[in-house]
XYZ file of C-alpha atoms in Angstrom:
73
model
C -21.107 -39.442 -3.470
C -19.346 -37.063 -5.791
C -21.528 -38.145 -8.717
C -24.653 -37.444 -6.697
C -23.389 -33.978 -5.834
C -22.592 -33.235 -9.460
C -26.026 -34.482 -10.538
C -27.701 -32.295 -7.918
C -25.701 -29.268 -9.021
C -26.543 -29.934 -12.665
C -30.257 -30.234 -11.838
C -30.096 -26.986 -9.851
C -28.332 -25.183 -12.694
C -30.899 -26.399 -15.219
C -33.833 -25.412 -13.059
C -32.371 -21.960 -12.338
C -31.673 -21.358 -16.036
C -35.406 -21.253 -16.850
C -36.249 -18.635 -14.228
C -35.015 -15.602 -16.130
C -37.554 -15.809 -18.966
C -40.484 -13.889 -17.522
C -41.478 -11.970 -20.628
C -45.206 -11.361 -20.941
C -46.507 -11.048 -24.464
C -48.764 -8.120 -25.321
C -51.625 -10.489 -26.052
C -51.384 -11.844 -22.477
C -51.430 -8.384 -20.846
C -55.083 -7.833 -21.717
C -56.134 -10.425 -19.118
C -54.285 -8.546 -16.368
C -56.237 -5.353 -17.161
C -59.607 -7.087 -16.948
C -62.187 -5.753 -14.494
C -62.320 -9.161 -12.817
C -58.710 -8.717 -11.700
C -59.544 -5.573 -9.675
C -59.714 -6.162 -5.930
C -62.138 -3.367 -5.170
C -64.848 -2.982 -7.810
C -66.670 -0.346 -5.798
C -64.933 3.063 -6.176
C -66.450 4.401 -2.943
C -65.243 1.434 -0.949
C -61.752 1.790 -2.484
C -61.703 5.497 -1.622
C -62.761 4.762 1.967
C -60.105 2.041 2.320
C -57.467 4.433 0.944
C -58.571 7.153 3.380
C -58.402 4.768 6.351
C -54.991 3.468 5.273
C -53.646 7.007 4.833
C -54.832 7.992 8.313
C -53.352 4.905 9.960
C -49.990 5.225 8.197
C -47.855 7.608 10.204
C -45.531 8.514 7.358
C -48.256 9.339 4.842
C -49.240 12.886 4.147
C -52.773 14.124 3.588
C -52.944 12.972 -0.041
C -51.605 15.956 -1.955
C -50.315 18.006 0.937
C -46.942 18.073 2.607
C -46.240 16.918 6.119
C -46.554 13.638 7.930
C -49.535 11.800 9.268
C -48.735 12.948 12.800
C -50.334 16.390 12.253
C -47.095 18.403 12.294
C -46.494 20.428 9.137
């Protein structure tokens, strides 16, 4: 039983040791900036979605103005 526990702990330690290496090379970053990776290709639709989200969110101001979304300044 103790050997099984030690083997499980060793496997856990080895699997956790590989999680800290999340470096992305500069050559791989170009794929993240591709137009295909954009959720909203249409700028007008993105602007409308942002406007709706800003109006629904109570803590958001009027995009560039002070005050909350409740109307009190």
